[in-house]
PDB file of C-alpha atoms and ligand atoms in Angstrom:
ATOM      1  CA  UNK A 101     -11.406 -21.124  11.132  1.00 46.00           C
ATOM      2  CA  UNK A 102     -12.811 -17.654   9.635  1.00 50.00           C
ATOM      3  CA  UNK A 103     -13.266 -15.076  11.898  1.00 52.00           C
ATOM      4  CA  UNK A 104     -15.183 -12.590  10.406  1.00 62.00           C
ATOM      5  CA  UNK A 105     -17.762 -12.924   7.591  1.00 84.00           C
ATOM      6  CA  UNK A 106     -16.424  -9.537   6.102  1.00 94.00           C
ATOM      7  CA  UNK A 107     -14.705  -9.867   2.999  1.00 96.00           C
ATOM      8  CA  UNK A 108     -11.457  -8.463   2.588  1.00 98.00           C
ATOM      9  CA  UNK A 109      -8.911  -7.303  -0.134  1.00 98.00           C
ATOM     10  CA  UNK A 110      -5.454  -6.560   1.220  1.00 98.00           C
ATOM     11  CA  UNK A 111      -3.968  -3.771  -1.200  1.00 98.00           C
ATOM     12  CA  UNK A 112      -0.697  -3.485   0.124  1.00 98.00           C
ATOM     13  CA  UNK A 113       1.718  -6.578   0.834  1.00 97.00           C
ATOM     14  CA  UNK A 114       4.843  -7.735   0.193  1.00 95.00           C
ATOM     15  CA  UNK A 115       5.783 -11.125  -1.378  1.00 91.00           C
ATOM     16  CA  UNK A 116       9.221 -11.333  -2.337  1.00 84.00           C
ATOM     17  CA  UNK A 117      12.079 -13.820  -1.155  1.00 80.00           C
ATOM     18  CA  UNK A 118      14.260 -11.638   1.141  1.00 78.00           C
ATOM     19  CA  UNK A 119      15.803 -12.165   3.862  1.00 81.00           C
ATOM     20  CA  UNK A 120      15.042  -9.376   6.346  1.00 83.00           C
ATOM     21  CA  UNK A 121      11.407  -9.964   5.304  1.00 86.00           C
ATOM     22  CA  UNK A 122      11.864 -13.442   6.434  1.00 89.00           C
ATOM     23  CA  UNK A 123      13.128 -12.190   9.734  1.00 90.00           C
ATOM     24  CA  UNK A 124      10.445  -9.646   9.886  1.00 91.00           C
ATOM     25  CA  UNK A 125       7.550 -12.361   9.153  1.00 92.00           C
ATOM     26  CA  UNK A 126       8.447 -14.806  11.996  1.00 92.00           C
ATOM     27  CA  UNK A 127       7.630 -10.997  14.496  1.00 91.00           C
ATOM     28  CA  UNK A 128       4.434 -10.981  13.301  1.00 91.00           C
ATOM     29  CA  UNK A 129       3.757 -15.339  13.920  1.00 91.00           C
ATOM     30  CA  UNK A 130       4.515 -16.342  10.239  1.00 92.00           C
ATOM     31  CA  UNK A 131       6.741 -17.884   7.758  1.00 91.00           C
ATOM     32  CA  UNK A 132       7.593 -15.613   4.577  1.00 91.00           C
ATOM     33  CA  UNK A 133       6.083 -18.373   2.638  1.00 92.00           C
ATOM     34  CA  UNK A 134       3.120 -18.569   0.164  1.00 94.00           C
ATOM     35  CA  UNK A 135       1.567 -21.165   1.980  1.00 94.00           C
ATOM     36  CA  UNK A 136       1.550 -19.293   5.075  1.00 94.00           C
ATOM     37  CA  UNK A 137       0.112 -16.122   3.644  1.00 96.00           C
ATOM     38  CA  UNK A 138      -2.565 -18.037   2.187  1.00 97.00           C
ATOM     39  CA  UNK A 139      -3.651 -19.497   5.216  1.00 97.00           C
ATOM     40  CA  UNK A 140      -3.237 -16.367   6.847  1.00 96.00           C
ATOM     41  CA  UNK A 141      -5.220 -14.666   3.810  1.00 97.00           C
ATOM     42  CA  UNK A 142      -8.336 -18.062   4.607  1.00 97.00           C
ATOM     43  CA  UNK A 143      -8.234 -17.656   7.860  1.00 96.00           C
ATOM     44  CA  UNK A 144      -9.133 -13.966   8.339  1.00 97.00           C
ATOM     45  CA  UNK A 145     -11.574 -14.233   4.762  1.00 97.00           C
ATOM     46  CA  UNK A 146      -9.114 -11.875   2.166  1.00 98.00           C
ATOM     47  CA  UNK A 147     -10.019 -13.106  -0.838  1.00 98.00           C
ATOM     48  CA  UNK A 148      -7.482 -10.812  -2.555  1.00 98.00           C
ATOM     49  CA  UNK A 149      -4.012  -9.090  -2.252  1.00 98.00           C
ATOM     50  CA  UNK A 150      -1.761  -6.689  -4.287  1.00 98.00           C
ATOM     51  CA  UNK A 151       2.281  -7.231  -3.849  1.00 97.00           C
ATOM     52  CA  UNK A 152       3.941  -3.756  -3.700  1.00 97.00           C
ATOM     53  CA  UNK A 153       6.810  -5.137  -6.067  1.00 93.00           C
ATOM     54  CA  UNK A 154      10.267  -5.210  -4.711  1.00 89.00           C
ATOM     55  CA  UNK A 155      13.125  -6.389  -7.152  1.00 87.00           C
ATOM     56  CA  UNK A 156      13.474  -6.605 -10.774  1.00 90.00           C
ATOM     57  CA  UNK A 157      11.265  -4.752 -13.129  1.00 93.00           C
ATOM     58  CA  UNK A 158      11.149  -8.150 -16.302  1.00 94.00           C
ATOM     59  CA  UNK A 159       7.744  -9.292 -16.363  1.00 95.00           C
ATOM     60  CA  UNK A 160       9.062 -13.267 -15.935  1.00 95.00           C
ATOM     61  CA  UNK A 161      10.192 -11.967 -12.132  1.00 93.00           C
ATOM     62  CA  UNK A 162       6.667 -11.732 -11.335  1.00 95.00           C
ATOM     63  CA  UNK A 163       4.602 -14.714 -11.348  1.00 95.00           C
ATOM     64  CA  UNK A 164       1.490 -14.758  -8.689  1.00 96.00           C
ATOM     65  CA  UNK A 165      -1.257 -17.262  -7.851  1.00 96.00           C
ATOM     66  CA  UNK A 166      -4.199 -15.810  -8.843  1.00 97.00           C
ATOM     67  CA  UNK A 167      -5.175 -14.657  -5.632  1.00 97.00           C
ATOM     68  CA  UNK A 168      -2.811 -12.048  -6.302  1.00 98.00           C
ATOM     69  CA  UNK A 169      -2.316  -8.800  -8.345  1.00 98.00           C
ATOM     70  CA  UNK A 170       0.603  -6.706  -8.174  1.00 98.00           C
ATOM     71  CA  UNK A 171       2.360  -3.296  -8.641  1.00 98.00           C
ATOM     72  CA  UNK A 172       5.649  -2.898 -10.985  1.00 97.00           C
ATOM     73  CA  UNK A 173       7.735  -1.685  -7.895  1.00 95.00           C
ATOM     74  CA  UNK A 174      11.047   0.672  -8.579  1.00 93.00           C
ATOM     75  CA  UNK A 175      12.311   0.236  -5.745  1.00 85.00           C
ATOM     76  CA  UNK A 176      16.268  -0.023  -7.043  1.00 72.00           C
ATOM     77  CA  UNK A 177      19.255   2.813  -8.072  1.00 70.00           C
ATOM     78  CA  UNK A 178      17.029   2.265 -11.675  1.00 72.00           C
ATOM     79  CA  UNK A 179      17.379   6.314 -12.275  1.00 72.00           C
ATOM     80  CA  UNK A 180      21.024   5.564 -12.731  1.00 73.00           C
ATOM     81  CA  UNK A 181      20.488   2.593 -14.624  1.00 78.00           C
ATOM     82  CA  UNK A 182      18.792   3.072 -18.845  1.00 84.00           C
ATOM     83  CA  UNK A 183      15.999   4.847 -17.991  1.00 87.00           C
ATOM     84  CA  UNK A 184      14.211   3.780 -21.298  1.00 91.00           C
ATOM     85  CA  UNK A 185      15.235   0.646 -20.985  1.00 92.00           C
ATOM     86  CA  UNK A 186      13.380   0.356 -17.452  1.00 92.00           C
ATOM     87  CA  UNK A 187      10.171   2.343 -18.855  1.00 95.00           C
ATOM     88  CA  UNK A 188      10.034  -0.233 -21.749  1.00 96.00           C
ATOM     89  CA  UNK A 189       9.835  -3.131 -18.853  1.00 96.00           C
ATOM     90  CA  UNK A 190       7.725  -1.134 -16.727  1.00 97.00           C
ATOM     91  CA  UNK A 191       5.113  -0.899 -19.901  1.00 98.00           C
ATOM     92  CA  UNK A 192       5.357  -4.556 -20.559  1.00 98.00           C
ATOM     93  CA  UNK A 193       4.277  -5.141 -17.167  1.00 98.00           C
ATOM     94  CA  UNK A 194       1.221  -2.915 -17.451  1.00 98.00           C
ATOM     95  CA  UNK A 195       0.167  -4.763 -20.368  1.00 98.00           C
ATOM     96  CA  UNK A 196      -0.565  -7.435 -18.129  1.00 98.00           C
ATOM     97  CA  UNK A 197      -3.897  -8.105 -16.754  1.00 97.00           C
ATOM     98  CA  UNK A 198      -2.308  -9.016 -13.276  1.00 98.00           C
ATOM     99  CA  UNK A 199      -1.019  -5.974 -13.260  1.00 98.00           C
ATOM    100  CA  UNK A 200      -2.330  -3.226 -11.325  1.00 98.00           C
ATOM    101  CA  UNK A 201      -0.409  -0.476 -10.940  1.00 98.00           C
ATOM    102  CA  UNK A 202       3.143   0.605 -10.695  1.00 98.00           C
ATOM    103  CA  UNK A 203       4.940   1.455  -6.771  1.00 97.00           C
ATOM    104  CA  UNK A 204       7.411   4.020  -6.474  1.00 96.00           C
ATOM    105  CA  UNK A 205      10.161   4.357  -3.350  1.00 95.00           C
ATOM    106  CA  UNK A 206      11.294   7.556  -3.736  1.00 94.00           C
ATOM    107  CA  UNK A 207      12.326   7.621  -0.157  1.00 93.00           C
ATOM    108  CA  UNK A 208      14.701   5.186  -0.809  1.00 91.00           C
ATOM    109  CA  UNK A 209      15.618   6.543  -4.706  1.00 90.00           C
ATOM    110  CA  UNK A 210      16.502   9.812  -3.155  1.00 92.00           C
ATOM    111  CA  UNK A 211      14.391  11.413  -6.057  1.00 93.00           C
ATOM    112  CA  UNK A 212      10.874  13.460  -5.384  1.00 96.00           C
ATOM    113  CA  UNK A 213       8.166  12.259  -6.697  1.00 97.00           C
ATOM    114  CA  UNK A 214       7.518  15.321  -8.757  1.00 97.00           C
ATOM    115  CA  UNK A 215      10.857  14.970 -10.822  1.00 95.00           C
ATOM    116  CA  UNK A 216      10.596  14.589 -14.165  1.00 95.00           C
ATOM    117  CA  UNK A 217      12.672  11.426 -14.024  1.00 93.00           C
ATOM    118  CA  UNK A 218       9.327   9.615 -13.040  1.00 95.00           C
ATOM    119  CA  UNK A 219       7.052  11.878 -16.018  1.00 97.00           C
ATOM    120  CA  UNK A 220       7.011   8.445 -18.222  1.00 97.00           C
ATOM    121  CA  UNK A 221       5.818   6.465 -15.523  1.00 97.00           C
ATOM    122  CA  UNK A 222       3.021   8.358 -15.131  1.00 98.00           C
ATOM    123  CA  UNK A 223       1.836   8.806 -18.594  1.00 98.00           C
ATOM    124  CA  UNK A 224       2.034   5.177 -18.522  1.00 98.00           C
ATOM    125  CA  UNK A 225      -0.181   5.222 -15.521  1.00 98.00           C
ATOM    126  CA  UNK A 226      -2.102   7.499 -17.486  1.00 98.00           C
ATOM    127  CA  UNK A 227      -2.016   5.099 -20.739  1.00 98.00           C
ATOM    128  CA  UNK A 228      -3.319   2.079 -18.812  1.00 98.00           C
ATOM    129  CA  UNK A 229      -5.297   3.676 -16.527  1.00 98.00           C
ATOM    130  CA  UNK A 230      -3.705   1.879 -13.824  1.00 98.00           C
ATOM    131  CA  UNK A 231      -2.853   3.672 -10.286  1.00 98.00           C
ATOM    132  CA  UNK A 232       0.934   5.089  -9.365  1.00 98.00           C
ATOM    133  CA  UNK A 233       1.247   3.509  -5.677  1.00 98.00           C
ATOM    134  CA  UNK A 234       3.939   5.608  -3.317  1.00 98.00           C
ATOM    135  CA  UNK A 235       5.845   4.915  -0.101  1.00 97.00           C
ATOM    136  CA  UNK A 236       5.246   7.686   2.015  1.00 98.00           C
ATOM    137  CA  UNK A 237       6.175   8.866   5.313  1.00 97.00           C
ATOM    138  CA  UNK A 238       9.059   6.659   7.692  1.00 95.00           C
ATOM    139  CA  UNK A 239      11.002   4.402   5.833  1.00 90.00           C
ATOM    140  CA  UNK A 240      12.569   0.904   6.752  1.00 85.00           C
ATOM    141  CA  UNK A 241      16.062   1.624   6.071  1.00 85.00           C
ATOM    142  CA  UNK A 242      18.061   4.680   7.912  1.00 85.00           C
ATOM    143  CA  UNK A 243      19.999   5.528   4.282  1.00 90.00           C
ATOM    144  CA  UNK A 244      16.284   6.646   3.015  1.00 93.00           C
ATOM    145  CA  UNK A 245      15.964  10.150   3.225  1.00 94.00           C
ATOM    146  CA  UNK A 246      12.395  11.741   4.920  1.00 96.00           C
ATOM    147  CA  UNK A 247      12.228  14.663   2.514  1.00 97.00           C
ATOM    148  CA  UNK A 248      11.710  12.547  -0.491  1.00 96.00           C
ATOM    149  CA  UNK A 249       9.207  10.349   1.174  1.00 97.00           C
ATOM    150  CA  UNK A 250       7.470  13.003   3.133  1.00 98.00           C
ATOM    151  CA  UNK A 251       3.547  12.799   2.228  1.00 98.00           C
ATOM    152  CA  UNK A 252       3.340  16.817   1.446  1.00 98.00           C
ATOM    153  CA  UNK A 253       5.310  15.806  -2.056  1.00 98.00           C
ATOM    154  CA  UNK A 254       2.564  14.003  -3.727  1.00 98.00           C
ATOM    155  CA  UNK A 255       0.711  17.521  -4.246  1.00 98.00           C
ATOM    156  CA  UNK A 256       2.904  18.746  -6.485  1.00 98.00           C
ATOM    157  CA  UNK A 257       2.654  15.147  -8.352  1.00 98.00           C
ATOM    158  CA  UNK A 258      -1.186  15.270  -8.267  1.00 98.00           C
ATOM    159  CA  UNK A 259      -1.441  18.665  -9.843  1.00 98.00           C
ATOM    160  CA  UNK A 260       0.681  17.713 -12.274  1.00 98.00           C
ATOM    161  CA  UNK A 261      -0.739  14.769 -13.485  1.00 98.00           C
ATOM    162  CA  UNK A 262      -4.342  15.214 -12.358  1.00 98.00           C
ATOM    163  CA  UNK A 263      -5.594  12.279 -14.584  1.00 98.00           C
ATOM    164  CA  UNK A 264      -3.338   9.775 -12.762  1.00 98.00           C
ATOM    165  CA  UNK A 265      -5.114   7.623  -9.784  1.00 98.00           C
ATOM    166  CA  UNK A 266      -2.062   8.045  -7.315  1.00 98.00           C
ATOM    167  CA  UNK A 267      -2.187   6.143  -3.379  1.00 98.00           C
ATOM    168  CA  UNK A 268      -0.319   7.204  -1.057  1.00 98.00           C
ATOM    169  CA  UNK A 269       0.803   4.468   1.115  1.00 98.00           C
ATOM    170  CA  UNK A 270       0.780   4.278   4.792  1.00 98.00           C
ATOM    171  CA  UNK A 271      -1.140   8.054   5.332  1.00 98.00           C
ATOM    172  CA  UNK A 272       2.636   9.310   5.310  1.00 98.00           C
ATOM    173  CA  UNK A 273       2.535   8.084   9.288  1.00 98.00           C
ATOM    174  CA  UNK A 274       3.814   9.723  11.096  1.00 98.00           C
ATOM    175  CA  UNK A 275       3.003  13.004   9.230  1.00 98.00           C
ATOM    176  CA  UNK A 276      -0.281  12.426   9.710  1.00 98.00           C
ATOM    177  CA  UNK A 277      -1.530  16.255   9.102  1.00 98.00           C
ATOM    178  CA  UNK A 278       0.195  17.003   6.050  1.00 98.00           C
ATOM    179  CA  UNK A 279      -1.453  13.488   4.425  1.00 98.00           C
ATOM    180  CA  UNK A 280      -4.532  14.529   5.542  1.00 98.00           C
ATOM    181  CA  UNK A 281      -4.469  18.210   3.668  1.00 98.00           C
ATOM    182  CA  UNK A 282      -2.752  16.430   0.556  1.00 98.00           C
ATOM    183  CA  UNK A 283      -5.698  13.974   0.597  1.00 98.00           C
ATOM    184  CA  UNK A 284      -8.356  16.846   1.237  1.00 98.00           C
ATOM    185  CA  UNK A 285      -7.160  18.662  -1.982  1.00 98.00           C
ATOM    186  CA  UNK A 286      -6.132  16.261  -4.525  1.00 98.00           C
ATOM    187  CA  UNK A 287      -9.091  14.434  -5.482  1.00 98.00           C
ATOM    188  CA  UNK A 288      -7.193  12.188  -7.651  1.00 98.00           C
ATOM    189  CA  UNK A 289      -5.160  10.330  -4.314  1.00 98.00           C
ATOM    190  CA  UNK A 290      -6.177   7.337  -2.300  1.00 98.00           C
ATOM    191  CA  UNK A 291      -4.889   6.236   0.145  1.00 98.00           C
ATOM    192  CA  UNK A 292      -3.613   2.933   2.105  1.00 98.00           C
ATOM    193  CA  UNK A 293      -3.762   2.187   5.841  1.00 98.00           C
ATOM    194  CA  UNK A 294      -1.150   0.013   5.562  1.00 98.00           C
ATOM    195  CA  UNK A 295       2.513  -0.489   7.536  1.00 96.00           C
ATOM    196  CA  UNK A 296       1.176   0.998  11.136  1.00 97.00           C
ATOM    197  CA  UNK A 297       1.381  -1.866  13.267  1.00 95.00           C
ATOM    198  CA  UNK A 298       5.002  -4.314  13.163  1.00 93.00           C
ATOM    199  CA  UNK A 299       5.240  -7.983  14.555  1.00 92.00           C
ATOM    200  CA  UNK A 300       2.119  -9.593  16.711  1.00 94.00           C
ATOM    201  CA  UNK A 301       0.633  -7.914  19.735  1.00 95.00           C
ATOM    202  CA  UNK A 302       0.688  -9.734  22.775  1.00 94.00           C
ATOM    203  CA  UNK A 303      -2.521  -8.285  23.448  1.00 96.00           C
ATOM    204  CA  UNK A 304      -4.277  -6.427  21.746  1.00 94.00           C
ATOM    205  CA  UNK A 305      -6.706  -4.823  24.671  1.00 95.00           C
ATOM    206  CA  UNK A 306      -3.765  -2.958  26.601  1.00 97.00           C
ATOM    207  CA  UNK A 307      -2.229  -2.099  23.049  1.00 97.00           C
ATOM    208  CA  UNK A 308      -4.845  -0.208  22.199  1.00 96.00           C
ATOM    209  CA  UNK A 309      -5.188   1.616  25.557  1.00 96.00           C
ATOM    210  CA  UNK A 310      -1.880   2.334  25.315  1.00 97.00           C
ATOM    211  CA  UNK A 311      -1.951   3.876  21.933  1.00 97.00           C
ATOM    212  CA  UNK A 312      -5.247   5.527  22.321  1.00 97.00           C
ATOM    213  CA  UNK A 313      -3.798   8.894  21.497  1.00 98.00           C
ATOM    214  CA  UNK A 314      -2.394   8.116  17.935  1.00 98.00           C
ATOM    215  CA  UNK A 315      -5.500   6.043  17.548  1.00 98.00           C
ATOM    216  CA  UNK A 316      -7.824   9.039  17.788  1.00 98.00           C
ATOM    217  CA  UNK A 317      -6.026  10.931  16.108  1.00 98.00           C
ATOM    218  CA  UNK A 318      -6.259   8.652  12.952  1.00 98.00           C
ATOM    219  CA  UNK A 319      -9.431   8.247  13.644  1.00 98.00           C
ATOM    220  CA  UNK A 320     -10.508  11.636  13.750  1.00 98.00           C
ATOM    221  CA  UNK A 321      -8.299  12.705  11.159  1.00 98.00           C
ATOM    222  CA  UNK A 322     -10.322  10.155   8.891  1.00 98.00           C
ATOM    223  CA  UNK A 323     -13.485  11.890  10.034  1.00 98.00           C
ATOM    224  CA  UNK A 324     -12.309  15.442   9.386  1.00 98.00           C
ATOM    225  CA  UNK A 325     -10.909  14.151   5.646  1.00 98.00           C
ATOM    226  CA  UNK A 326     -14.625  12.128   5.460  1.00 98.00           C
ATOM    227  CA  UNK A 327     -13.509  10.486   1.986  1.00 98.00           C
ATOM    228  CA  UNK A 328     -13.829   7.160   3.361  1.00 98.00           C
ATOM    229  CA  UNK A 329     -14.304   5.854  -0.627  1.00 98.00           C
ATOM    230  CA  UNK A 330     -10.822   7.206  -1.111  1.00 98.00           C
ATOM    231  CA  UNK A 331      -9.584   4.875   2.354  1.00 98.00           C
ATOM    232  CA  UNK A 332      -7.866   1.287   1.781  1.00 98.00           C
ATOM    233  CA  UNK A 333      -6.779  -1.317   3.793  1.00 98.00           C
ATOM    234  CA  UNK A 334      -3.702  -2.961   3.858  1.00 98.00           C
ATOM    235  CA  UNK A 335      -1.103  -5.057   5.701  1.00 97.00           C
ATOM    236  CA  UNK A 336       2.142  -4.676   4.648  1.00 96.00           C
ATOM    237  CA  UNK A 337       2.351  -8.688   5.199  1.00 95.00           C
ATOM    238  CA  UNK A 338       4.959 -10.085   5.980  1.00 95.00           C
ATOM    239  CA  UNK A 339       5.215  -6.924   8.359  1.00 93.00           C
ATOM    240  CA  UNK A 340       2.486  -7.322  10.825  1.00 95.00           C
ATOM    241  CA  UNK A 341       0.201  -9.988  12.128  1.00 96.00           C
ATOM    242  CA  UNK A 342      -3.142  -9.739  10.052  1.00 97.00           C
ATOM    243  CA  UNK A 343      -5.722 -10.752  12.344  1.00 96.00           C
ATOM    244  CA  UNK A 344      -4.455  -7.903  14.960  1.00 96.00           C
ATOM    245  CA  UNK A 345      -4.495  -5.044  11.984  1.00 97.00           C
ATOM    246  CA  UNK A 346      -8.072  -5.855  11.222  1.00 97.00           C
ATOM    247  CA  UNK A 347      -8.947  -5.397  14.849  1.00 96.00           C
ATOM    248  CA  UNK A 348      -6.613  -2.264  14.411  1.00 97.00           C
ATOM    249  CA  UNK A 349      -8.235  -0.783  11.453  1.00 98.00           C
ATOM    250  CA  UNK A 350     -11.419  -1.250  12.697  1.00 98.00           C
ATOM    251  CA  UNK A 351     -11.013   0.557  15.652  1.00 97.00           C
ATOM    252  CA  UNK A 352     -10.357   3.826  13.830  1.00 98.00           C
ATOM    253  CA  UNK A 353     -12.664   3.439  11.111  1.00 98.00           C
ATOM    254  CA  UNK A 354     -16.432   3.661  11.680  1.00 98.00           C
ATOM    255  CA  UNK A 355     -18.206   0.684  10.515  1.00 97.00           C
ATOM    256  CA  UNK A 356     -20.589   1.832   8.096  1.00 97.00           C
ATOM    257  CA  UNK A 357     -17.491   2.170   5.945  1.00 98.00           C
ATOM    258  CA  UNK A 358     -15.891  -1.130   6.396  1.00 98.00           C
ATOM    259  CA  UNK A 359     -17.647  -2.458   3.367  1.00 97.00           C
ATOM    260  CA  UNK A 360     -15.503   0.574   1.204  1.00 98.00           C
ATOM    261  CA  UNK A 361     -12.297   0.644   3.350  1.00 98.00           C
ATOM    262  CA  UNK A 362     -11.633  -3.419   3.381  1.00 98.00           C
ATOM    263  CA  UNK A 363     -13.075  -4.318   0.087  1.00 98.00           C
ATOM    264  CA  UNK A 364     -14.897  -2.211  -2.487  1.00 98.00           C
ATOM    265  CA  UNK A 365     -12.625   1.155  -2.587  1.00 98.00           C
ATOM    266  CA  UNK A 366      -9.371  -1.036  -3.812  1.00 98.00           C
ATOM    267  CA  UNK A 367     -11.264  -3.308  -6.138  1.00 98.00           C
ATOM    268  CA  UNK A 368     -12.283   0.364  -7.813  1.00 98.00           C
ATOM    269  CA  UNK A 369      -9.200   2.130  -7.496  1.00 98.00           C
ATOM    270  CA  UNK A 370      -6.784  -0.835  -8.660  1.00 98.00           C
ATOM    271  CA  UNK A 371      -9.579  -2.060 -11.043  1.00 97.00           C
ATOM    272  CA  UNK A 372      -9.501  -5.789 -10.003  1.00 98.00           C
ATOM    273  CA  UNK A 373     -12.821  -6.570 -11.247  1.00 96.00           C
ATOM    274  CA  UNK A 374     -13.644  -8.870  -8.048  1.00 96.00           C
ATOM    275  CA  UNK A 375     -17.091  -9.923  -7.570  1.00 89.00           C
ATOM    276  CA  UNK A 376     -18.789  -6.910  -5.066  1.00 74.00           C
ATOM    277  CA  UNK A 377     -19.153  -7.459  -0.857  1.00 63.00           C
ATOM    278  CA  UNK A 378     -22.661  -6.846  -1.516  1.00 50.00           C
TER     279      UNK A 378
HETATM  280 ZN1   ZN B 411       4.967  -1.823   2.010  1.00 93.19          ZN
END
């Protein structure tokens, strides 16, 4: 059964075979399956989704129903690895009209953003006009270091390729402020709401009484930023229950804007070429 009538593209997921995400997806009231994501995707009416790629960069590793786009993630030691060899793969993917963009973890690389280890990637961003997707802010693992995921680092990576479309995922959270003054500056980054809420919420009411202090705070740090065509939503499936980060989302951003935030700003900025909300 739907429960809204608003259509909705989730631009940040995860759909890989892992088993901490399977762990992770049973939290939330799900099974790490495809079949359970789709009904999951039918039941609260997202028509679309876009994996943030985990595991190997060859093109055959990726294979999505068509309800599906996804980013080339580099999300392995693949600095240490033959760097051209990687950027050759990470091209062939772009070629592909599935997909959308490339996602980097520099968190979890221990590299910034700004190095020029990651220059090719973005002039192939560049070449395909396709978006660069980036972890940002707390990371999943404790080995991750902060510094490299810390939002503040994607300035230096806008100004320097100002041409590229990059999205910064998860507003940095928790360094809310220093996402907020990277967004209001760099034009040329998006962002994702995605990866703020883990596991299901017993209820949601008293969860967001509880929390009404971040909550405003997102919510008026939207307002201040008011670039709500530069706002997306996402889930981080298999992370958190999706009907509860609807609610979620739409607490903190004002409805006139829902149309942009859950549909029409991610069809634009990863160019999927779905047919409009109206
Ligand atoms: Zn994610």
């Amino acid at each position: 059964m739907k429960i809204s009538h608003l259509k909705i593209i989730d631009s940040h997921f995860h759909f890989y075979d892992y088993e901490v995400f399977d762990q992770i997806a049973v939290a939330a009231g799900y099974v790490n399956s495809e079949k359970s994501l789709h009904q999951a995707y039918e039941d609260n009416n997202i028509v679309h989704g876009v994996v943030m790629g985990n595991g190997a960069l060859e093109p055959d590793e990726h294979t999505y129903p068509a309800y599906m786009s996804y980013c080339v993630g580099l999300d392995r030691d693949w600095i240490h690895g033959d760097m051209a060899h990687a950027v050759a793969l990470v091209e062939e993917n772009l070629k592909r009209r599935q997909c959308c963009g490339v996602k980097l973890y520099p968190g979890y690389n221990h590299v910034y953003v700004s190095d020029p280890v990651y220059d090719p990637i973005y002039e192939l961003a560049r070449k395909y006009d396709k978006p660069v997707a980036i972890h940002t802010g707390l990371t999943a693992t404790a080995n991750a270091l902060l510094k490299y995921s810390h939002p503040l680092t994607l300035d230096e990576a806008a100004v320097k390729f100002p041409d590229v479309q990059i999205v910064m995922c998860h507003i940095g959270n928790p360094f809310l402020q220093d996402a907020i003054a990277v967004l209001e500056k760099n034009h040329n980054v998006a962002v994702d709401v995605s990866g703020l809420l883990e596991g299901k919420i017993p209820d949601m009411n008293a969860f967001l009484k509880e929390k009404r202090g971040y909550i405003n705070m997102l919510r008026d740090w939207f307002s201040y930023l008011g670039a709500y065509d530069r706002v997306m939503f996402g889930t981080d499936w298999p992370l958190a229950n999706l009907r509860d980060y609807i609610a979620f989302v739409k607490v903190f951003i004002p409805e006139r804007y829902w149309g942009d935030v859950f549909f029409n700003n991610a069809n634009a900025i990863y160019r999927l070429g779905l047919k409009g909300e109206a």
